[in-house]
XYZ file of C-alpha atoms in Angstrom:
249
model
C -30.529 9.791 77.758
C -27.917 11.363 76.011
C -28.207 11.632 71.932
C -26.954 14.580 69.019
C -28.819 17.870 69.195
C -31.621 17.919 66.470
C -31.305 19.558 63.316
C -33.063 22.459 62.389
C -35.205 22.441 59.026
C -36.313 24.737 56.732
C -38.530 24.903 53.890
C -36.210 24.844 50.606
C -38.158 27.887 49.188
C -37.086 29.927 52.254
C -34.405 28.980 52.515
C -32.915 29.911 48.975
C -34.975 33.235 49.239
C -33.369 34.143 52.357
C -29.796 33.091 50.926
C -30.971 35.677 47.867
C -31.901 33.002 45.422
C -34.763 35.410 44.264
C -38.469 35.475 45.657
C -40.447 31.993 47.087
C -42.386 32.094 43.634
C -38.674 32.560 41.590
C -37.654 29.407 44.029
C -40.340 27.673 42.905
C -39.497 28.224 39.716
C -36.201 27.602 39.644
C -37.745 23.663 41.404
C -40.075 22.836 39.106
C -37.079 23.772 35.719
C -35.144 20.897 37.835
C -32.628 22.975 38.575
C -32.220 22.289 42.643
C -30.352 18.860 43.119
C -29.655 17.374 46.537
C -27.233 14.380 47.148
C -27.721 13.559 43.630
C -31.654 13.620 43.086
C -33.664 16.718 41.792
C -36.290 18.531 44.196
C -38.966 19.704 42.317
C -41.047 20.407 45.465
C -39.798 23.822 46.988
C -42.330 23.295 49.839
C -40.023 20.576 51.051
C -37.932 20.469 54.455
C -34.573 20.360 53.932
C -32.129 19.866 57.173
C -29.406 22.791 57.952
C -26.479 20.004 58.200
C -23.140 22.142 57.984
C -22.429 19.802 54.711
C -25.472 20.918 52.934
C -23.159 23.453 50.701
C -21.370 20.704 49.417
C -24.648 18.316 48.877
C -26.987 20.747 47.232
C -27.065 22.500 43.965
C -28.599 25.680 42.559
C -28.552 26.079 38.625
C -25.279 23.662 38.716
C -23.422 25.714 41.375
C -22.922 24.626 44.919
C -25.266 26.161 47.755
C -23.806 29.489 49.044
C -22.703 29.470 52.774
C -25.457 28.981 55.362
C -26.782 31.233 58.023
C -23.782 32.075 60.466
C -21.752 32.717 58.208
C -18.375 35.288 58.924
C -16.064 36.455 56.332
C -12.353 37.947 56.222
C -12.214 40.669 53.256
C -9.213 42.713 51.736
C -10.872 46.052 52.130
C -8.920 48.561 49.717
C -8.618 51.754 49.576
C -11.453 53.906 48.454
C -14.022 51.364 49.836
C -16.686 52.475 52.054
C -18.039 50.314 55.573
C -21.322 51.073 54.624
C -24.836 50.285 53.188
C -26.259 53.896 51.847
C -23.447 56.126 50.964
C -21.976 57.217 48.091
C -19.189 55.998 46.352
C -17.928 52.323 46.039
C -18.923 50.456 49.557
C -17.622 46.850 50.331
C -20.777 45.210 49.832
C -20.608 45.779 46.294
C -17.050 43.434 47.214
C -19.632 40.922 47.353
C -21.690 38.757 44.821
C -24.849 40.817 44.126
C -26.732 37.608 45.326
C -24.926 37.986 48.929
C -26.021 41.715 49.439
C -29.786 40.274 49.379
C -29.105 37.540 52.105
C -31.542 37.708 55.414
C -29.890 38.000 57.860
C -27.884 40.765 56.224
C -24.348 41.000 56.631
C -22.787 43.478 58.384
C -19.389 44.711 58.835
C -17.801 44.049 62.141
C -16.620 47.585 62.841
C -15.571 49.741 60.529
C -12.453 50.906 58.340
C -12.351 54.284 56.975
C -12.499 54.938 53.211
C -8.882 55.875 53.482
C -7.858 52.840 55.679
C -7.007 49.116 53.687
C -6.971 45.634 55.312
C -8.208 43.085 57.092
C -12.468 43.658 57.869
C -14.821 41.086 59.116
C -18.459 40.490 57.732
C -20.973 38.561 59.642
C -24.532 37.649 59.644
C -24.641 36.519 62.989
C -25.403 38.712 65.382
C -24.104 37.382 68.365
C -20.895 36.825 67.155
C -20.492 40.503 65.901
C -21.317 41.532 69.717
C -18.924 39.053 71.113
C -16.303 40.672 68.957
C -16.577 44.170 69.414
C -17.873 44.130 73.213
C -14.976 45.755 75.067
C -15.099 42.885 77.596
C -13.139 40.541 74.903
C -10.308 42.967 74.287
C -10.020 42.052 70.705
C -7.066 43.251 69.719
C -6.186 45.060 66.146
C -2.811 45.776 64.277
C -2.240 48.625 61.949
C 0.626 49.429 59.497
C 1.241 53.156 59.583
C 2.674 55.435 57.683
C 3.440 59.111 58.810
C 4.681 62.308 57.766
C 7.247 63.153 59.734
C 9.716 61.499 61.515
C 8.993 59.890 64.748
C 10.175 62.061 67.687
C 10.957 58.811 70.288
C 8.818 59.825 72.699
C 5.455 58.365 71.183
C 5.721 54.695 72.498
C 5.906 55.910 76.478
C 2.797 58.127 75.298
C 0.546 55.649 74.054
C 1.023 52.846 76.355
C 0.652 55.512 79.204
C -3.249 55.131 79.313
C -3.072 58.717 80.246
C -3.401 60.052 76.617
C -6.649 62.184 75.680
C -7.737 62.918 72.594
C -9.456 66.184 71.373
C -12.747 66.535 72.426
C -12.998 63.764 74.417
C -12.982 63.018 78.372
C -11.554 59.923 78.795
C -8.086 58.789 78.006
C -7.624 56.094 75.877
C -6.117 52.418 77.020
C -2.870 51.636 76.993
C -1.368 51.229 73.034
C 1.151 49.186 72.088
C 3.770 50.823 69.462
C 6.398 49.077 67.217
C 8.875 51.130 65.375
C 9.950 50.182 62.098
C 11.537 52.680 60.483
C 11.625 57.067 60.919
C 8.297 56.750 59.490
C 6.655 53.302 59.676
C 5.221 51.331 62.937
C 2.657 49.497 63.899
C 0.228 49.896 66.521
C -2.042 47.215 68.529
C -4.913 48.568 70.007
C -8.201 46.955 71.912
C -10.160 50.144 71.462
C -11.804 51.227 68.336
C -12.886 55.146 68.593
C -13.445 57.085 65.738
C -10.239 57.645 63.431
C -8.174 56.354 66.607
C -4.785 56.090 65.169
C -4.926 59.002 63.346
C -5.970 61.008 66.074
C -3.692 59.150 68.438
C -0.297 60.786 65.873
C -2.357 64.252 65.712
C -1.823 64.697 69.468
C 1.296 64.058 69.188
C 1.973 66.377 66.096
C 2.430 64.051 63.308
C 0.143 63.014 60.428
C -0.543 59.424 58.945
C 0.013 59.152 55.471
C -1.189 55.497 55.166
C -3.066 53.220 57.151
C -3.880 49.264 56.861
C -5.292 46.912 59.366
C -2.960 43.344 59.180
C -4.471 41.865 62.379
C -7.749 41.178 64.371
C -6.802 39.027 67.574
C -4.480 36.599 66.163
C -6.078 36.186 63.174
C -3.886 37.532 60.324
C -4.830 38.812 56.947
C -3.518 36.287 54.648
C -1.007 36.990 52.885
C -2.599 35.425 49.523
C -5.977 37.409 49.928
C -5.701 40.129 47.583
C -7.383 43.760 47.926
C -11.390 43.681 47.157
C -10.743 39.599 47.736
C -12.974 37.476 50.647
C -12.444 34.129 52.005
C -15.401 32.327 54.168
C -13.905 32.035 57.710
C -13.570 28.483 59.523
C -14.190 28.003 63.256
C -9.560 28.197 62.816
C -10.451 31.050 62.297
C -12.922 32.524 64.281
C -11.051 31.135 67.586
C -7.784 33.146 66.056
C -10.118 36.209 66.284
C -10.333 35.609 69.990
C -6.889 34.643 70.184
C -7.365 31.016 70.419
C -5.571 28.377 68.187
């Protein structure tokens, strides 16, 4: 007997806490003021079970405002410059990018890898675990672009270095995989690499005596940063999307 996979439930109360709605008693609350509507009709019972259908954003209210996105959610962000990948450090830090409401969400997001605070672009947030692993396992080879900017002059020689798979940066013992380098100008090119050790591509010009002077991501996989998403900006990724990551669609 064949038939559609079930639905999971939840109660509403958790479900709105979890999203960062406020405590189960605020949920409550915010039921019995009549301010949770679903397909039209007002639940005043925050005990109730309400089914995780992908449409339930665009069925169910809160205070007048559409549901935020479910569980499983992923996110593209404009990361600018100045902006820390973190939770606890000081200074700006991306999840402050976010609505306040989003920073309380359980499962938390996360940043998929990191950009430094000097580095702009394209960084993805998640909530789902198993995604973020898929992504940054070095068995998918996700591939990333960066737009640099450097010092000096390119010698010529840089491109035969870092596609080599021979070159080794300081302090480490293994060389890194093969890079791919685009020159566009004396001191612009881009780089595509699968790898993602610390400060990589500015390490990567150190060995080879030059110094990056700027340094933005435009490209996870084949999914581009869009060219309408401006810096400190977020979008809510479709499945498009995600398959670009992996270099699908």
């Amino acid at each position: 007997m064949s038939g559609k996979a079930k639905v999971p439930s939840v109660r509403l109360d958790r479900l709105l806490a979890n999203l960062g709605y406020g405590s189960r008693r605020e949920i409550q609350m915010l039921a019995r003021a009549g301010t949770i509507v679903l397909d039209g009709a007002t639940l005043l019972d925050a005990d109730r079970r309400i089914a995780l259908d992908p449409d339930l954003p665009a069925r169910l209210t809160v205070q007048t405002r559409p549901l935020d996105p479910l569980p499983g959610v992923a996110l593209m962000l404009h990361k600018p410059l100045g902006v820390t990948c973190s939770h606890k450090e000081a200074g700006p830090l991306v999840y402050g990018l976010l609505p306040p409401r989003w920073r309380r969400r359980e499962p938390p997001l996360s940043t998929v890898g990191r950009l430094d605070k000097e580095t702009s672009g394209l960084l993805l947030l998640t909530d789902d675990g198993a995604l973020l692993h898929r992504i940054i396992s070095p068995k998918a080879s996700v591939s990333k672009r960066y737009q640099v900017t450097l010092d000096r002059p390119l010698r010529g020689d840089e491109g035969a270095i870092f596609s080599s798979g021979t070159l080794m940066l300081e302090g480490e013992e293994k060389p890194l995989l093969p890079v791919d380098l685009e020159v566009h100008g004396p001191t612009s090119a881009a780089v595509t690499l699968t790898e993602g050790r610390y400060h990589q591509v500015r390490r990567m010009f150190a060995a080879v005596g030059n110094h990056v002077t700027a340094l933005h991501r435009d490209r996870v996989g084949a999914l581009d940063l869009p060219a309408d998403l401006e810096p400190g900006q977020y979008r809510v990724m479709g499945e498009e999307d995600v398959a670009r990551v992996f270099g699908q669609g």
